[in-house]
mmCIF file of C-alpha atoms in Angstrom:
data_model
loop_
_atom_site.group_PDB
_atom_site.id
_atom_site.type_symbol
_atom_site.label_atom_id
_atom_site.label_comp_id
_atom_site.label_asym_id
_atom_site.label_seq_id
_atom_site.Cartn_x
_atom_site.Cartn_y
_atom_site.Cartn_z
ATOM 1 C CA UNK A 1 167.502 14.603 351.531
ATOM 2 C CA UNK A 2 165.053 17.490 351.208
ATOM 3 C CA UNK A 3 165.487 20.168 353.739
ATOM 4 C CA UNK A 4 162.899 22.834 355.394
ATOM 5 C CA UNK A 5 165.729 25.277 356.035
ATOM 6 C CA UNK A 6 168.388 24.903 353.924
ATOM 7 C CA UNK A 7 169.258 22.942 350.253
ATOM 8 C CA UNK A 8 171.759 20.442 349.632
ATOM 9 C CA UNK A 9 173.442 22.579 347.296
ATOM 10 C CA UNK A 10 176.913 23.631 348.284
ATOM 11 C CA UNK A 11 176.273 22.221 351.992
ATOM 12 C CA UNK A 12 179.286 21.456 353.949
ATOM 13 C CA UNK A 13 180.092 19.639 357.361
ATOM 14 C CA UNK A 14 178.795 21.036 359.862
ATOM 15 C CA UNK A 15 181.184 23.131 361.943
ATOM 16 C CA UNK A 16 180.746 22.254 365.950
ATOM 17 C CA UNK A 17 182.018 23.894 368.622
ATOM 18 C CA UNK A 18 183.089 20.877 370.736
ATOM 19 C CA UNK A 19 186.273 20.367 368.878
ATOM 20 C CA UNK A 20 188.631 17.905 371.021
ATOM 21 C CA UNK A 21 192.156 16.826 370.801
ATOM 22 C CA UNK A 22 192.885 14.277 368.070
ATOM 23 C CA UNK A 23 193.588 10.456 368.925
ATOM 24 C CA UNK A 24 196.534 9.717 370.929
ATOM 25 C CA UNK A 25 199.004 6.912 369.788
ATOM 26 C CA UNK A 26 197.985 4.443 372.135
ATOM 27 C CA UNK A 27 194.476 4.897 370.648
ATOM 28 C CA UNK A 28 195.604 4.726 367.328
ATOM 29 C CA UNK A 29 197.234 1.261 367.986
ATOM 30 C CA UNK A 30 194.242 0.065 369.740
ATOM 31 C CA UNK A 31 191.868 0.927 366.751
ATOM 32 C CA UNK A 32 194.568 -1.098 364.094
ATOM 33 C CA UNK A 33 194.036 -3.868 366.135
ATOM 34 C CA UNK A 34 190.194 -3.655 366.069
ATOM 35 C CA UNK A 35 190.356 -2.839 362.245
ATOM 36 C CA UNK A 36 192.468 -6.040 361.974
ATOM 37 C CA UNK A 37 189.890 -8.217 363.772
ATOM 38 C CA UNK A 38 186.870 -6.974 362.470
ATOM 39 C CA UNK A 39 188.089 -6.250 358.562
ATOM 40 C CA UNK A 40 190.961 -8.363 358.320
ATOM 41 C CA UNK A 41 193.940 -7.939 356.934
ATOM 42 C CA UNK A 42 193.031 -7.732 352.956
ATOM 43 C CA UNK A 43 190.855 -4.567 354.120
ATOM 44 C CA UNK A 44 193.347 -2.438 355.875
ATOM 45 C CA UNK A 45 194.148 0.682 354.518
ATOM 46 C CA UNK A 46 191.331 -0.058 352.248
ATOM 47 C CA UNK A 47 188.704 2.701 354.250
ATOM 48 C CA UNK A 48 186.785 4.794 352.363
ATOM 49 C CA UNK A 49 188.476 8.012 351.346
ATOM 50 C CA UNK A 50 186.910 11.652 352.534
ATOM 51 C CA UNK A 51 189.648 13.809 350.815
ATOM 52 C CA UNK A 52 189.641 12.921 347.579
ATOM 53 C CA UNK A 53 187.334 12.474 344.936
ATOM 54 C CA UNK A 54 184.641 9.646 344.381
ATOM 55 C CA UNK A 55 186.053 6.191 344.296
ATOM 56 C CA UNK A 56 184.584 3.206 342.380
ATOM 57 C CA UNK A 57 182.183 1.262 344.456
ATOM 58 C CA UNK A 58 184.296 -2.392 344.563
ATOM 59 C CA UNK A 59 182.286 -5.121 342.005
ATOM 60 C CA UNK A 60 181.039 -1.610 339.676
ATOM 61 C CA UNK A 61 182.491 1.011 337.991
ATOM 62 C CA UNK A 62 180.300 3.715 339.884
ATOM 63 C CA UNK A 63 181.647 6.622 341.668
ATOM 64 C CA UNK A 64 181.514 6.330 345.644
ATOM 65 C CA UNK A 65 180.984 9.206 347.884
ATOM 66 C CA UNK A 66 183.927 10.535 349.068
ATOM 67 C CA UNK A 67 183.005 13.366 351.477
ATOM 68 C CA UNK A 68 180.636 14.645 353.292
ATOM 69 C CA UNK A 69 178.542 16.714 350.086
ATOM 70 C CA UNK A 70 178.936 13.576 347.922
ATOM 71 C CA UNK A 71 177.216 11.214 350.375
ATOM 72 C CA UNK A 72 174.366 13.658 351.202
ATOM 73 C CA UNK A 73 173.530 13.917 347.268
ATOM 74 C CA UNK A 74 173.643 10.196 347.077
ATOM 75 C CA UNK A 75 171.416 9.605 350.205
ATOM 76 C CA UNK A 76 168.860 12.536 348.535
ATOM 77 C CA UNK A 77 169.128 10.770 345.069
ATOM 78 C CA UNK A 78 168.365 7.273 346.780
ATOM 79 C CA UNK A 79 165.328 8.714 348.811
ATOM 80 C CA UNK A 80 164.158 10.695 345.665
ATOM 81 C CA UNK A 81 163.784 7.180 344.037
ATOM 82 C CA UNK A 82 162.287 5.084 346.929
ATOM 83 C CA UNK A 83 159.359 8.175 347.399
ATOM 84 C CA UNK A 84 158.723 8.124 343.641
ATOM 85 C CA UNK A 85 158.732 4.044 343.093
ATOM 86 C CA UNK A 86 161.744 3.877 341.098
ATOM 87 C CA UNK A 87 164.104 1.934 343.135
ATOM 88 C CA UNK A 88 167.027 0.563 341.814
ATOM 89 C CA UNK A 89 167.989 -1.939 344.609
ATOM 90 C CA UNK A 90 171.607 -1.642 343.591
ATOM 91 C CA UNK A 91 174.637 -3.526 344.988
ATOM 92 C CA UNK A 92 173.576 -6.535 344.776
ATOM 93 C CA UNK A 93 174.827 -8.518 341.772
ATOM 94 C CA UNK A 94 177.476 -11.524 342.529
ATOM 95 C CA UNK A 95 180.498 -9.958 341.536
ATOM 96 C CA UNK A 96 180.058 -7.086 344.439
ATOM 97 C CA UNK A 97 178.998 -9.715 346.863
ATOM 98 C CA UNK A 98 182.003 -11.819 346.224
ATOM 99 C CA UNK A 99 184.036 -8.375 346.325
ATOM 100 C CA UNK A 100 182.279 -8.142 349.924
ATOM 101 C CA UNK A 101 183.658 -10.970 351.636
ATOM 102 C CA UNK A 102 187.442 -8.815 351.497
ATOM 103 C CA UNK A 103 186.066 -6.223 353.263
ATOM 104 C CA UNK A 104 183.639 -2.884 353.074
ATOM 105 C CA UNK A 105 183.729 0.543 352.031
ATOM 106 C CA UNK A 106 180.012 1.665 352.827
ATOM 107 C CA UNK A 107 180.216 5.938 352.866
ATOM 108 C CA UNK A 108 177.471 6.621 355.378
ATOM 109 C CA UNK A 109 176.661 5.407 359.096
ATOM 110 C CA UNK A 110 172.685 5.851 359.313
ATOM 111 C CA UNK A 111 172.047 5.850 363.764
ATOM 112 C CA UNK A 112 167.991 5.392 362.864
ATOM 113 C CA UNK A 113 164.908 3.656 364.755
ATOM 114 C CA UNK A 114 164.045 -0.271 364.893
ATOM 115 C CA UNK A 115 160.873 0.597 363.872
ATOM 116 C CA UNK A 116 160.329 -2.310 360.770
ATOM 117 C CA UNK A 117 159.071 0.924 358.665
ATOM 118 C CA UNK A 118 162.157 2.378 358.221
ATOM 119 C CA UNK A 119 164.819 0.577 357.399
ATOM 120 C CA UNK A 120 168.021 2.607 355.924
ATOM 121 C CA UNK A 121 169.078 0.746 353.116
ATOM 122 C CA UNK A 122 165.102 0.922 351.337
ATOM 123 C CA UNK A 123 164.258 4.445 352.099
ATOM 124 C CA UNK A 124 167.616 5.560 350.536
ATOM 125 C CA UNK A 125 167.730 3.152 347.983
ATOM 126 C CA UNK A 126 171.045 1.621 348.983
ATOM 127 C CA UNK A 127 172.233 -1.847 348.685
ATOM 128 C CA UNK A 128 175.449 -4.090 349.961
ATOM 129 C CA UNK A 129 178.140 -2.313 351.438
ATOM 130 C CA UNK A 130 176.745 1.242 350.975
ATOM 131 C CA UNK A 131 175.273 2.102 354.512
ATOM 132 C CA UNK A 132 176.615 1.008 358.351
ATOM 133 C CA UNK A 133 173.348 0.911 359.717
ATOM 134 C CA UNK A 134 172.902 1.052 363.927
ATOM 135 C CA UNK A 135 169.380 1.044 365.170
ATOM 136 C CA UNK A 136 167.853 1.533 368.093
ATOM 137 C CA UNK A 137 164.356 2.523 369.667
ATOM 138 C CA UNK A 138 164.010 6.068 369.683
ATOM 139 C CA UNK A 139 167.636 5.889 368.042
ATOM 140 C CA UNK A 140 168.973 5.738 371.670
ATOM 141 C CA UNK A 141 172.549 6.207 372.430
ATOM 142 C CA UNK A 142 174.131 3.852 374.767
ATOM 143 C CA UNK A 143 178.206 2.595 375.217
ATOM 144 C CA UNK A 144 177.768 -0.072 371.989
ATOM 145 C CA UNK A 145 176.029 2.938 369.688
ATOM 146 C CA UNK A 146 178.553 5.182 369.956
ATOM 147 C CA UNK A 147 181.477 2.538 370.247
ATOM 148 C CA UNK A 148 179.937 1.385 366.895
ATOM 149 C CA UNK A 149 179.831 4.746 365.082
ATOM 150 C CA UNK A 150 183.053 5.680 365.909
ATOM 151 C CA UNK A 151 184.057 2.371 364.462
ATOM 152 C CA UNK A 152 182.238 3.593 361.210
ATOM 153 C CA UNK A 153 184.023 7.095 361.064
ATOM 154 C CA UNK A 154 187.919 6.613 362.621
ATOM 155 C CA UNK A 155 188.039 3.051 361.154
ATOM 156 C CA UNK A 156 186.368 2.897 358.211
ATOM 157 C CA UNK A 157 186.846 6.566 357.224
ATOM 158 C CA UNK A 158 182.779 7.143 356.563
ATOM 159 C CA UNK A 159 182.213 10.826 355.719
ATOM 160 C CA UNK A 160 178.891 10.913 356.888
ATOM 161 C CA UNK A 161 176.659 10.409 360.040
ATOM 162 C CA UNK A 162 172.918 10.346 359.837
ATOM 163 C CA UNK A 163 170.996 10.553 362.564
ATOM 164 C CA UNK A 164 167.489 9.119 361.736
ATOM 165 C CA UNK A 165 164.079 9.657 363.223
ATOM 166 C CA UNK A 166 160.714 9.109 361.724
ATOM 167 C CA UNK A 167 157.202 10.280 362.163
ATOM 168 C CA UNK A 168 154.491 8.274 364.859
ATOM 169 C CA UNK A 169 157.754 7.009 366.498
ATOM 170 C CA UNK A 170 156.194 4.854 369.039
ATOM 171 C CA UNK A 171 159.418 4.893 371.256
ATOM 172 C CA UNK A 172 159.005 8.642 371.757
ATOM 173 C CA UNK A 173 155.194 8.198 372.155
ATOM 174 C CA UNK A 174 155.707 6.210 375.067
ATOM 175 C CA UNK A 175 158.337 8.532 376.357
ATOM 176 C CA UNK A 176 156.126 10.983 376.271
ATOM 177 C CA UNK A 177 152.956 8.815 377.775
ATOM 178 C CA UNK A 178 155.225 7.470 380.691
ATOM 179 C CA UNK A 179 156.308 11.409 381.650
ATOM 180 C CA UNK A 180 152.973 12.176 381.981
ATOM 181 C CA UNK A 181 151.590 9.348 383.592
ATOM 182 C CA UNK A 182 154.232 9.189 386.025
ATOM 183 C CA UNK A 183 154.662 5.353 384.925
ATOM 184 C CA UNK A 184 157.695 3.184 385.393
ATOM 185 C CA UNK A 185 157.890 1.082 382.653
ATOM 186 C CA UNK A 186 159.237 -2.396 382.523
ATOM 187 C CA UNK A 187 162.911 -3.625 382.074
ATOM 188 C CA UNK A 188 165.337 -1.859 380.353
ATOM 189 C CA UNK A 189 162.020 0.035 378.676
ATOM 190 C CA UNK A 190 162.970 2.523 381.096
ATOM 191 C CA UNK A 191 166.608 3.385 379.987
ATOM 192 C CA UNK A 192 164.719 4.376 376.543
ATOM 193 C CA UNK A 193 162.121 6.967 378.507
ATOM 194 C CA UNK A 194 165.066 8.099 380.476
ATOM 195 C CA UNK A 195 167.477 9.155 377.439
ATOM 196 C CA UNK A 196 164.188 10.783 375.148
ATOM 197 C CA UNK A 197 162.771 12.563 378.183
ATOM 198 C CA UNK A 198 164.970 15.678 378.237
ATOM 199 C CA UNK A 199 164.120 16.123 374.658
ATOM 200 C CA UNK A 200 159.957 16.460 375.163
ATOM 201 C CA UNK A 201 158.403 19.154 374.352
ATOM 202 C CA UNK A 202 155.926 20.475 376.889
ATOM 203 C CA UNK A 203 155.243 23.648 374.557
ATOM 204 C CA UNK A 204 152.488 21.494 372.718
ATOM 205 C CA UNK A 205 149.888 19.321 373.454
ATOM 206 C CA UNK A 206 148.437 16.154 372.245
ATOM 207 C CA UNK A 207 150.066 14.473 368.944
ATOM 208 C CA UNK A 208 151.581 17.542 368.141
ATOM 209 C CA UNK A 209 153.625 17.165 371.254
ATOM 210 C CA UNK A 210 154.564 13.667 370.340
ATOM 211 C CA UNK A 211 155.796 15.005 366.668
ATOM 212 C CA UNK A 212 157.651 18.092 367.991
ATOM 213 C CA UNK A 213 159.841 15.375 370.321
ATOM 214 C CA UNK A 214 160.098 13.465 367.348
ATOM 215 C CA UNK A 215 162.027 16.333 365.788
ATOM 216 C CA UNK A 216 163.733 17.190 368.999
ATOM 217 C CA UNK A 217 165.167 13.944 370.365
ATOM 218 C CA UNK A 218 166.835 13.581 366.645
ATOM 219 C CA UNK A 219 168.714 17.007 367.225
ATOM 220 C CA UNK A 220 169.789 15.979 370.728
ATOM 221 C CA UNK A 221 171.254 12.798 369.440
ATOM 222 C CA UNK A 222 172.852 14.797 367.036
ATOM 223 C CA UNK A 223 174.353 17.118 369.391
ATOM 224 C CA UNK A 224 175.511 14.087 371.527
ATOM 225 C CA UNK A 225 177.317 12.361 368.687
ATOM 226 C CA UNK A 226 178.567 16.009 367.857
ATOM 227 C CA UNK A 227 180.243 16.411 371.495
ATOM 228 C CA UNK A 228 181.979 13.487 371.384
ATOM 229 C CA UNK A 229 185.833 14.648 370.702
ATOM 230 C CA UNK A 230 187.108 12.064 368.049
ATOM 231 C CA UNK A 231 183.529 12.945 366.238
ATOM 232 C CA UNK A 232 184.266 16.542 366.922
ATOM 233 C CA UNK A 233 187.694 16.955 365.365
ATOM 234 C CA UNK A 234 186.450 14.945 361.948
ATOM 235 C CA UNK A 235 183.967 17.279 361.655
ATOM 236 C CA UNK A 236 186.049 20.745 362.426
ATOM 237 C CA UNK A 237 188.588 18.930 359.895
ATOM 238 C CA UNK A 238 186.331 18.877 357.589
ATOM 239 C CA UNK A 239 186.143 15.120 356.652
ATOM 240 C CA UNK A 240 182.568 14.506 358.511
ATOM 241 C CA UNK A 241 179.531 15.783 358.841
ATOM 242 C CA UNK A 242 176.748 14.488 361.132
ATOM 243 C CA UNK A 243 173.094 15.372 360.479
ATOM 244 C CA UNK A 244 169.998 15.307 361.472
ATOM 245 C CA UNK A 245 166.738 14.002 359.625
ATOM 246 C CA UNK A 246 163.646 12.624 359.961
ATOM 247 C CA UNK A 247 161.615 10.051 357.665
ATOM 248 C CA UNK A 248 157.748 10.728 357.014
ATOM 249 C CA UNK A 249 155.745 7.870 356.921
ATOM 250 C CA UNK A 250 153.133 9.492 354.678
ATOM 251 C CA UNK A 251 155.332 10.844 352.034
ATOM 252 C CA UNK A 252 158.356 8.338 352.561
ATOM 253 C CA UNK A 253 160.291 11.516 352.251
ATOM 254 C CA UNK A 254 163.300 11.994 354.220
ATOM 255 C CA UNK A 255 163.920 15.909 355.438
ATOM 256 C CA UNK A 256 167.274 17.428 357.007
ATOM 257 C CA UNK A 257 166.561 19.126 360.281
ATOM 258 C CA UNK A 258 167.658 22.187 360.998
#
């Protein structure tokens, strides 16, 4: 991923100050169980490693990200190809997708927007069992987002968390709309306007207002994934990062935010 403030080169996780105590026991047995019943049993122990280097993606002889660095330079080289029209769509021959139904070893969790013009696995150039994709308007945080993330990171030992937002993101549009108009929009449309609404910014007007919240409600998702103490103590460990980024519609770039 390109970045206004800072290259790829020799980027680390990101250190955060929020740091909380590791898992207990009891939460470790809870989480075998879950790995059991959503992996099964010919996938345990089989999580994607963040220590050491690159593995072999299972069905090719490639190297898989391992870490942090080595999933953000495979994310940038996927997006360099999608915004040039050379995609690869890889991952997807019949050997990998019969190595697929024993389990997955994908070495990124992308949190991005259900808008249909961004979907993860294009933009980046990914294919089968690369990316744990979670989407929501506005890429909205709620009890099954985070439940499902942490699934991606303690369970399936992904390196990397990208949080995901995109130019003209009409969720934040009509965040922004209902704030100033006051309206109360209809069922659970609300909960969305509710969770971007702190991150508005009233320092600019217009469309420009709607693009800086754009930019802002990805950092504050960030920051919330960031706090959360399981999260935390990956990333002060130094075995995740999670990062913020947002897709242009007009370039089909994909920049790190700051």
């Amino acid at each position: 991923m390109n970045s206004h403030a800072t290259s790829h080169r020799g980027t680390g996780p990101e250190p955060h100050p929020f740091a909380g105590a590791r898992p207990t026991p009891g939460g470790t047995a809870r989480r075998t169980l879950l790995r059991t019943a959503l992996t099964g049993a010919a996938a345990l122990g089989a999580g994607l490693g963040v220590t050491g280097a690159a593995t072999a993606a299972p069905g090719t002889a490639e190297p898989r990200p391992g870490t942090p660095d080595e999933a953000l330079r495979e994310l940038a080289a996927g997006n360099r190809r999608w915004r040039t029209y050379r995609e690869r769509h890889p991952h997807e021959n019949p050997a990998l997708r019969r190595t697929l139904a024993t389990g997955q070893h994908p070495f990124a969790v992308v949190l991005g927007c259900i808008d249909s013009r961004v979907p993860p696995e294009l933009v980046f150039d990914q294919g089968l069992g690369d990316l744990m994709t979670v989407r929501t308007a506005g890429e909205v945080l709620d009890e099954a987002v985070l439940g499902s993330v942490a699934y991606g990171v303690l369970e399936l030992g992904i390196p990397l968390v990208v949080v995901l937002g995109h130019q003209s993101c009409g969720a934040v549009r009509a965040a922004v709309a209902a704030e100033q108009s006051g309206e109360h929009l209809a069922a659970h449309m609300q909960y969305l306007v509710d969770q971007i609404r702190p991150a508005i910014d009233h320092g600019k007007d217009g469309d420009a207002r709607i693009d800086a919240t754009v930019s802002a409600n990805v950092r504050l998702v960030r920051s919330r994934l960031a706090a959360e103490p399981e999260l935390a103590a990956k990333v002060a460990a130094g075995k995740l990062a999670i990062v913020g980024a947002r897709y242009e519609l007009t370039t089909q770039a994909v920049n790190r935010l700051a």
